[in-house]
PDB file of C-alpha atoms in Angstrom:
ATOM      1  CA  GLU A 298      -8.130 -21.770  11.579  1.00 94.00           C
ATOM      2  CA  ILE A 299      -5.897 -22.265  14.601  1.00 96.00           C
ATOM      3  CA  VAL A 300      -5.958 -19.349  17.019  1.00 97.00           C
ATOM      4  CA  MET A 301      -2.700 -18.570  18.802  1.00 97.00           C
ATOM      5  CA  THR A 302      -3.002 -16.746  22.127  1.00 98.00           C
ATOM      6  CA  GLN A 303       0.037 -15.190  23.783  1.00 98.00           C
ATOM      7  CA  SER A 304       0.361 -14.090  27.362  1.00 96.00           C
ATOM      8  CA  PRO A 305       1.002 -11.761  28.933  1.00 96.00           C
ATOM      9  CA  ALA A 306       0.463  -8.889  26.492  1.00 96.00           C
ATOM     10  CA  THR A 307       3.250  -6.939  28.194  1.00 97.00           C
ATOM     11  CA  LEU A 308       6.057  -8.107  30.441  1.00 97.00           C
ATOM     12  CA  SER A 309       7.916  -5.458  32.437  1.00 97.00           C
ATOM     13  CA  LEU A 310      11.279  -6.699  33.621  1.00 97.00           C
ATOM     14  CA  SER A 311      14.748  -5.428  34.464  1.00 97.00           C
ATOM     15  CA  PRO A 312      17.960  -6.358  32.650  1.00 96.00           C
ATOM     16  CA  GLY A 313      19.337  -9.589  34.034  1.00 97.00           C
ATOM     17  CA  GLU A 314      15.923 -10.973  34.966  1.00 97.00           C
ATOM     18  CA  ARG A 315      14.381 -14.077  33.486  1.00 98.00           C
ATOM     19  CA  ALA A 316      11.530 -13.688  31.002  1.00 98.00           C
ATOM     20  CA  THR A 317       8.900 -16.357  30.478  1.00 98.00           C
ATOM     21  CA  LEU A 318       6.496 -15.897  27.578  1.00 98.00           C
ATOM     22  CA  SER A 319       3.563 -18.196  26.858  1.00 98.00           C
ATOM     23  CA  CYS A 320       1.823 -19.185  23.655  1.00 98.00           C
ATOM     24  CA  ARG A 321      -1.271 -21.361  23.505  1.00 98.00           C
ATOM     25  CA  ALA A 322      -2.810 -22.936  20.400  1.00 98.00           C
ATOM     26  CA  SER A 323      -6.542 -23.537  20.046  1.00 98.00           C
ATOM     27  CA  GLN A 324      -5.746 -27.081  18.877  1.00 98.00           C
ATOM     28  CA  SER A 325      -2.640 -29.198  18.764  1.00 98.00           C
ATOM     29  CA  VAL A 326       0.177 -28.002  16.503  1.00 97.00           C
ATOM     30  CA  SER A 327       2.528 -30.796  17.559  1.00 97.00           C
ATOM     31  CA  SER A 328       6.000 -29.209  17.730  1.00 97.00           C
ATOM     32  CA  ASN A 329       5.417 -26.984  14.722  1.00 97.00           C
ATOM     33  CA  LEU A 330       5.766 -23.758  16.646  1.00 98.00           C
ATOM     34  CA  VAL A 331       7.989 -20.804  15.802  1.00 98.00           C
ATOM     35  CA  TRP A 332       9.069 -17.733  17.766  1.00 98.00           C
ATOM     36  CA  TYR A 333      10.060 -14.418  16.224  1.00 98.00           C
ATOM     37  CA  GLN A 334      11.489 -11.241  17.737  1.00 98.00           C
ATOM     38  CA  GLN A 335      10.622  -7.817  16.381  1.00 97.00           C
ATOM     39  CA  LYS A 336      12.256  -4.552  17.371  1.00 96.00           C
ATOM     40  CA  PRO A 337      10.756  -1.137  16.531  1.00 93.00           C
ATOM     41  CA  GLY A 338      11.234  -0.207  12.898  1.00 93.00           C
ATOM     42  CA  GLN A 339      12.639  -3.612  11.993  1.00 96.00           C
ATOM     43  CA  ALA A 340      11.384  -6.750  10.325  1.00 97.00           C
ATOM     44  CA  PRO A 341      10.788  -9.770  12.539  1.00 97.00           C
ATOM     45  CA  ARG A 342      13.699 -12.128  13.124  1.00 97.00           C
ATOM     46  CA  LEU A 343      13.486 -15.891  13.480  1.00 98.00           C
ATOM     47  CA  LEU A 344      14.457 -17.049  16.974  1.00 98.00           C
ATOM     48  CA  ILE A 345      13.169 -20.572  17.508  1.00 98.00           C
ATOM     49  CA  TYR A 346      11.601 -23.190  15.249  1.00 97.00           C
ATOM     50  CA  GLY A 347      10.318 -26.684  15.891  1.00 96.00           C
ATOM     51  CA  ALA A 348       9.306 -25.364  19.324  1.00 97.00           C
ATOM     52  CA  SER A 349      12.826 -25.657  20.728  1.00 98.00           C
ATOM     53  CA  THR A 350      15.534 -25.327  18.054  1.00 97.00           C
ATOM     54  CA  ARG A 351      17.408 -22.047  18.050  1.00 98.00           C
ATOM     55  CA  ALA A 352      17.917 -20.445  14.653  1.00 97.00           C
ATOM     56  CA  THR A 353      21.421 -19.703  13.417  1.00 95.00           C
ATOM     57  CA  GLY A 354      23.149 -17.042  15.474  1.00 96.00           C
ATOM     58  CA  ILE A 355      20.565 -16.920  18.265  1.00 97.00           C
ATOM     59  CA  PRO A 356      22.185 -16.761  21.727  1.00 97.00           C
ATOM     60  CA  ALA A 357      21.792 -19.652  24.127  1.00 98.00           C
ATOM     61  CA  ARG A 358      19.897 -17.472  26.617  1.00 98.00           C
ATOM     62  CA  PHE A 359      16.860 -17.969  24.366  1.00 98.00           C
ATOM     63  CA  SER A 360      15.126 -21.310  24.769  1.00 98.00           C
ATOM     64  CA  GLY A 361      11.814 -22.724  23.669  1.00 98.00           C
ATOM     65  CA  SER A 362       9.781 -25.584  25.039  1.00 98.00           C
ATOM     66  CA  GLY A 363       6.399 -27.240  24.774  1.00 98.00           C
ATOM     67  CA  SER A 364       4.348 -29.305  22.383  1.00 98.00           C
ATOM     68  CA  GLY A 365       0.712 -29.781  21.489  1.00 98.00           C
ATOM     69  CA  THR A 366      -1.055 -26.632  22.613  1.00 98.00           C
ATOM     70  CA  GLU A 367       1.203 -25.071  25.254  1.00 98.00           C
ATOM     71  CA  PHE A 368       4.529 -23.430  24.494  1.00 98.00           C
ATOM     72  CA  THR A 369       7.031 -21.270  26.327  1.00 98.00           C
ATOM     73  CA  LEU A 370       9.817 -18.953  25.264  1.00 98.00           C
ATOM     74  CA  THR A 371      12.344 -18.297  28.011  1.00 98.00           C
ATOM     75  CA  ILE A 372      15.028 -15.646  28.024  1.00 98.00           C
ATOM     76  CA  SER A 373      17.306 -16.665  30.868  1.00 97.00           C
ATOM     77  CA  SER A 374      18.874 -13.278  31.594  1.00 96.00           C
ATOM     78  CA  LEU A 375      17.533 -10.264  29.747  1.00 97.00           C
ATOM     79  CA  GLN A 376      20.022  -8.147  27.880  1.00 97.00           C
ATOM     80  CA  SER A 377      19.291  -4.596  26.736  1.00 96.00           C
ATOM     81  CA  GLU A 378      18.917  -5.774  23.136  1.00 96.00           C
ATOM     82  CA  ASP A 379      16.213  -8.297  24.106  1.00 97.00           C
ATOM     83  CA  PHE A 380      13.566  -5.686  24.882  1.00 96.00           C
ATOM     84  CA  ALA A 381      11.241  -6.167  21.916  1.00 97.00           C
ATOM     85  CA  VAL A 382       7.993  -7.779  20.846  1.00 96.00           C
ATOM     86  CA  TYR A 383       7.881 -11.552  20.538  1.00 98.00           C
ATOM     87  CA  TYR A 384       5.450 -13.452  18.324  1.00 98.00           C
ATOM     88  CA  CYS A 385       4.656 -17.125  18.133  1.00 98.00           C
ATOM     89  CA  GLN A 386       3.429 -18.745  14.926  1.00 98.00           C
ATOM     90  CA  GLN A 387       2.124 -22.207  14.181  1.00 97.00           C
ATOM     91  CA  ASN A 388       3.208 -23.883  10.955  1.00 94.00           C
ATOM     92  CA  ASN A 389       1.298 -27.095  11.447  1.00 96.00           C
ATOM     93  CA  ASP A 390      -1.925 -26.249   9.651  1.00 95.00           C
ATOM     94  CA  TRP A 391      -3.223 -23.949   6.905  1.00 93.00           C
ATOM     95  CA  PRO A 392      -3.407 -21.065   7.165  1.00 94.00           C
ATOM     96  CA  ARG A 393      -0.355 -20.453   9.287  1.00 95.00           C
ATOM     97  CA  THR A 394      -1.298 -18.102  12.110  1.00 96.00           C
ATOM     98  CA  PHE A 395       0.516 -15.767  14.491  1.00 97.00           C
ATOM     99  CA  GLY A 396      -0.155 -14.884  18.066  1.00 97.00           C
ATOM    100  CA  GLN A 397      -0.849 -11.254  18.897  1.00 95.00           C
ATOM    101  CA  GLY A 398       2.560 -10.739  20.456  1.00 96.00           C
ATOM    102  CA  THR A 399       4.118 -10.144  23.866  1.00 97.00           C
ATOM    103  CA  LYS A 400       5.997  -6.925  24.446  1.00 96.00           C
ATOM    104  CA  VAL A 401       8.984  -7.252  26.765  1.00 98.00           C
ATOM    105  CA  GLU A 402       9.683  -3.800  28.142  1.00 97.00           C
ATOM    106  CA  ILE A 403      12.183  -2.353  30.551  1.00 94.00           C
ATOM    107  CA  LYS A 404      10.827  -1.978  34.069  1.00 92.00           C
TER     108      LYS A 404
ATOM    109  CA  GLU B 134      24.188 -14.118   1.999  1.00 86.00           C
ATOM    110  CA  VAL B 135      20.430 -14.447   1.529  1.00 87.00           C
ATOM    111  CA  GLN B 136      18.763 -11.091   0.963  1.00 93.00           C
ATOM    112  CA  LEU B 137      15.214 -10.069   0.209  1.00 96.00           C
ATOM    113  CA  VAL B 138      14.771  -6.590  -1.215  1.00 97.00           C
ATOM    114  CA  GLN B 139      11.286  -5.163  -1.354  1.00 98.00           C
ATOM    115  CA  SER B 140       9.995  -2.315  -3.493  1.00 98.00           C
ATOM    116  CA  GLY B 141       9.575   1.124  -1.983  1.00 98.00           C
ATOM    117  CA  ALA B 142       6.766   2.756  -0.067  1.00 98.00           C
ATOM    118  CA  GLU B 143       3.554   3.488  -1.960  1.00 98.00           C
ATOM    119  CA  VAL B 144       0.716   5.961  -1.519  1.00 98.00           C
ATOM    120  CA  ARG B 145      -2.524   5.277  -3.344  1.00 98.00           C
ATOM    121  CA  LYS B 146      -6.149   6.343  -3.310  1.00 98.00           C
ATOM    122  CA  PRO B 147      -8.999   3.962  -2.494  1.00 98.00           C
ATOM    123  CA  GLY B 148     -10.044   1.992  -5.553  1.00 97.00           C
ATOM    124  CA  GLU B 149      -6.623   2.151  -7.190  1.00 98.00           C
ATOM    125  CA  SER B 150      -4.536  -0.887  -8.058  1.00 98.00           C
ATOM    126  CA  LEU B 151      -1.069  -1.696  -6.780  1.00 98.00           C
ATOM    127  CA  LYS B 152       1.620  -4.345  -7.188  1.00 98.00           C
ATOM    128  CA  ILE B 153       4.573  -4.545  -4.822  1.00 98.00           C
ATOM    129  CA  SER B 154       7.586  -6.787  -5.213  1.00 98.00           C
ATOM    130  CA  CYS B 155      10.160  -8.792  -3.312  1.00 97.00           C
ATOM    131  CA  GLN B 156      13.380  -9.922  -4.996  1.00 95.00           C
ATOM    132  CA  GLY B 157      15.608 -12.551  -3.489  1.00 92.00           C
ATOM    133  CA  SER B 158      19.341 -12.985  -3.893  1.00 88.00           C
ATOM    134  CA  GLY B 159      22.141 -15.019  -2.406  1.00 85.00           C
ATOM    135  CA  TYR B 160      20.857 -18.421  -3.464  1.00 77.00           C
ATOM    136  CA  SER B 161      21.007 -20.127  -6.820  1.00 70.00           C
ATOM    137  CA  SER B 162      17.910 -22.280  -7.106  1.00 72.00           C
ATOM    138  CA  THR B 163      14.176 -21.536  -7.198  1.00 75.00           C
ATOM    139  CA  ASN B 164      13.365 -24.419  -4.860  1.00 84.00           C
ATOM    140  CA  TYR B 165      11.964 -22.268  -2.100  1.00 89.00           C
ATOM    141  CA  TRP B 166       8.862 -20.369  -1.073  1.00 94.00           C
ATOM    142  CA  LEU B 167       8.295 -16.666  -0.531  1.00 95.00           C
ATOM    143  CA  GLY B 168       5.513 -15.420   1.678  1.00 96.00           C
ATOM    144  CA  TRP B 169       3.746 -12.182   2.579  1.00 98.00           C
ATOM    145  CA  VAL B 170       2.914 -10.932   6.077  1.00 98.00           C
ATOM    146  CA  ARG B 171       0.811  -7.878   6.894  1.00 98.00           C
ATOM    147  CA  GLN B 172       1.382  -5.665   9.905  1.00 97.00           C
ATOM    148  CA  THR B 173      -1.104  -2.898  10.525  1.00 92.00           C
ATOM    149  CA  PRO B 174      -0.073   0.132  12.585  1.00 75.00           C
ATOM    150  CA  GLY B 175       0.345  -0.819  16.202  1.00 71.00           C
ATOM    151  CA  LYS B 176      -0.904  -4.345  15.563  1.00 74.00           C
ATOM    152  CA  GLY B 177       0.589  -7.740  15.151  1.00 86.00           C
ATOM    153  CA  LEU B 178       1.517  -9.945  12.259  1.00 95.00           C
ATOM    154  CA  GLU B 179      -0.950 -11.558   9.840  1.00 95.00           C
ATOM    155  CA  TRP B 180       0.037 -14.442   7.566  1.00 96.00           C
ATOM    156  CA  MET B 181      -1.302 -13.686   4.093  1.00 97.00           C
ATOM    157  CA  GLY B 182       0.017 -16.433   1.850  1.00 96.00           C
ATOM    158  CA  ILE B 183       3.022 -18.074   0.256  1.00 96.00           C
ATOM    159  CA  ILE B 184       4.158 -18.980  -3.239  1.00 96.00           C
ATOM    160  CA  TYR B 185       6.640 -21.568  -4.495  1.00 94.00           C
ATOM    161  CA  LEU B 186       9.072 -19.916  -6.889  1.00 91.00           C
ATOM    162  CA  GLY B 187       9.605 -23.143  -8.839  1.00 89.00           C
ATOM    163  CA  ASP B 188       6.049 -23.607 -10.117  1.00 92.00           C
ATOM    164  CA  SER B 189       4.036 -20.735  -8.547  1.00 93.00           C
ATOM    165  CA  ASP B 190       2.028 -23.093  -6.319  1.00 95.00           C
ATOM    166  CA  THR B 191       0.247 -20.669  -3.970  1.00 96.00           C
ATOM    167  CA  ARG B 192      -1.424 -20.982  -0.578  1.00 95.00           C
ATOM    168  CA  TYR B 193      -3.606 -18.167   0.759  1.00 96.00           C
ATOM    169  CA  SER B 194      -5.053 -17.422   4.132  1.00 95.00           C
ATOM    170  CA  PRO B 195      -8.863 -17.402   3.823  1.00 95.00           C
ATOM    171  CA  SER B 196      -8.732 -13.886   5.266  1.00 94.00           C
ATOM    172  CA  PHE B 197      -6.851 -12.683   2.199  1.00 96.00           C
ATOM    173  CA  GLN B 198      -8.097 -15.066  -0.512  1.00 97.00           C
ATOM    174  CA  GLY B 199      -9.842 -12.988  -3.164  1.00 96.00           C
ATOM    175  CA  GLN B 200      -8.561  -9.749  -1.641  1.00 97.00           C
ATOM    176  CA  VAL B 201      -5.007  -9.939  -3.003  1.00 98.00           C
ATOM    177  CA  THR B 202      -3.092 -11.870  -5.646  1.00 98.00           C
ATOM    178  CA  ILE B 203       0.298 -13.407  -4.981  1.00 98.00           C
ATOM    179  CA  SER B 204       2.417 -14.167  -8.026  1.00 97.00           C
ATOM    180  CA  ALA B 205       6.040 -14.810  -8.924  1.00 95.00           C
ATOM    181  CA  ASP B 206       8.595 -14.609 -11.714  1.00 94.00           C
ATOM    182  CA  LYS B 207      11.187 -17.267 -11.053  1.00 91.00           C
ATOM    183  CA  SER B 208      13.477 -15.952 -13.797  1.00 92.00           C
ATOM    184  CA  ILE B 209      14.221 -12.935 -11.598  1.00 92.00           C
ATOM    185  CA  SER B 210      13.626 -14.590  -8.188  1.00 92.00           C
ATOM    186  CA  THR B 211      10.797 -12.175  -7.453  1.00 95.00           C
ATOM    187  CA  ALA B 212       7.434 -12.491  -5.776  1.00 96.00           C
ATOM    188  CA  TYR B 213       4.613  -9.982  -6.047  1.00 98.00           C
ATOM    189  CA  LEU B 214       1.629  -8.917  -3.987  1.00 98.00           C
ATOM    190  CA  GLN B 215      -1.148  -7.242  -5.928  1.00 98.00           C
ATOM    191  CA  TRP B 216      -4.411  -5.430  -5.250  1.00 98.00           C
ATOM    192  CA  SER B 217      -6.984  -4.587  -7.923  1.00 98.00           C
ATOM    193  CA  ALA B 218      -8.943  -2.106  -5.801  1.00 97.00           C
ATOM    194  CA  LEU B 219      -7.301  -0.839  -2.622  1.00 98.00           C
ATOM    195  CA  LYS B 220      -9.239   0.058   0.492  1.00 97.00           C
ATOM    196  CA  ALA B 221      -8.204   2.297   3.365  1.00 95.00           C
ATOM    197  CA  SER B 222      -8.013  -0.810   5.529  1.00 94.00           C
ATOM    198  CA  ASP B 223      -5.161  -2.099   3.325  1.00 96.00           C
ATOM    199  CA  THR B 224      -2.919   0.564   4.855  1.00 96.00           C
ATOM    200  CA  ALA B 225      -0.139  -1.444   6.473  1.00 97.00           C
ATOM    201  CA  MET B 226       3.463  -2.550   6.366  1.00 97.00           C
ATOM    202  CA  TYR B 227       3.882  -5.611   4.167  1.00 98.00           C
ATOM    203  CA  TYR B 228       6.817  -7.938   4.685  1.00 98.00           C
ATOM    204  CA  CYS B 229       8.007 -10.667   2.408  1.00 98.00           C
ATOM    205  CA  ALA B 230       9.911 -13.578   3.855  1.00 97.00           C
ATOM    206  CA  ARG B 231      11.574 -16.741   2.606  1.00 95.00           C
ATOM    207  CA  LEU B 232      10.836 -20.334   3.548  1.00 93.00           C
ATOM    208  CA  SER B 233      12.927 -23.354   2.532  1.00 86.00           C
ATOM    209  CA  ASN B 234       9.782 -25.443   2.170  1.00 88.00           C
ATOM    210  CA  SER B 235       6.104 -24.994   2.957  1.00 87.00           C
ATOM    211  CA  TRP B 236       6.608 -26.402   6.481  1.00 90.00           C
ATOM    212  CA  SER B 237       9.539 -24.141   7.311  1.00 92.00           C
ATOM    213  CA  PRO B 238       9.451 -20.965   9.342  1.00 95.00           C
ATOM    214  CA  PHE B 239      10.124 -17.592   7.744  1.00 96.00           C
ATOM    215  CA  GLY B 240      13.899 -17.705   7.959  1.00 94.00           C
ATOM    216  CA  HIS B 241      14.778 -14.496   6.122  1.00 95.00           C
ATOM    217  CA  TRP B 242      12.760 -11.321   5.886  1.00 97.00           C
ATOM    218  CA  GLY B 243      12.652  -8.324   3.594  1.00 97.00           C
ATOM    219  CA  GLN B 244      12.798  -4.796   4.915  1.00 97.00           C
ATOM    220  CA  GLY B 245       9.080  -4.192   4.479  1.00 98.00           C
ATOM    221  CA  THR B 246       6.982  -2.067   2.114  1.00 98.00           C
ATOM    222  CA  LEU B 247       4.692   0.552   3.627  1.00 97.00           C
ATOM    223  CA  VAL B 248       1.435   0.915   1.722  1.00 98.00           C
ATOM    224  CA  THR B 249      -0.734   3.926   2.527  1.00 97.00           C
ATOM    225  CA  VAL B 250      -4.241   4.152   1.102  1.00 97.00           C
ATOM    226  CA  SER B 251      -5.869   7.515   1.617  1.00 97.00           C
ATOM    227  CA  SER B 252      -8.147   9.820  -0.259  1.00 95.00           C
TER     228      SER B 252
END
C-alpha cells in the first residue's frame, strides 16, 4: 500500500503567518491527493481535492499544489480558526491511505 | 443539505459483537459510496473501506479485511460497520463519510461513533 508521510508533525506559528505543510507519497499518486482539516472534537472536513481544487466554501487562503509524490498545503495567512490538524490522503490506489497528520498550533 | 447521522456511542466487552450505522439524507439517489474511517485516541485517521449503496460493492483495506464487515441497506440509505468479536484494540472513534464515486474524496462526514471495548 502507498505510505503517506507528512511533515512536520507540528507547526508552531502565529496568527497572520504563512503555513506550509508537506505530504509525500511512497509512490506516485498523480494528482489524486486530498487534504482534510480536523479540529478537536470534530469530524474531519474536506479542504482540497485533486491536489489543488478547493472544496465548496473553503477560503482562498488555503491552496494546494504538487503532483506525483510531493504535495504542499499552504495557508497564506493563518486565522484563529485554522489552528487544527491537517491530514493528506491519496485516492489513487487501493487501499486509500492517510498521512499521520500535521498539527498547526499557536506559537 | 447532505447529512450523515451515525448511531450512538457503544461500550462492549471483548469478544462481544457490535453493529454501528450511518444513515444519509439530503440526496435522492443511491448512486454514491459510504466509507468508514477509524481514529484511535490521539492518533490519526485510518481508511477502513467503502461500500456502494446501489449494489453493495465493497472495497476493504487489507488491514481491516476479515476484521470487520461493511454492509448497506439502500432502502434506508444506511451503511453499517460490524464486528463479530471485538478486541480492546478496536476502541476508537469511527467516522462514516460519503463519496460521490470511488475516486472521490470524502466530501461529507458523520459526527462519529465512539466504540469502547473494555472488560
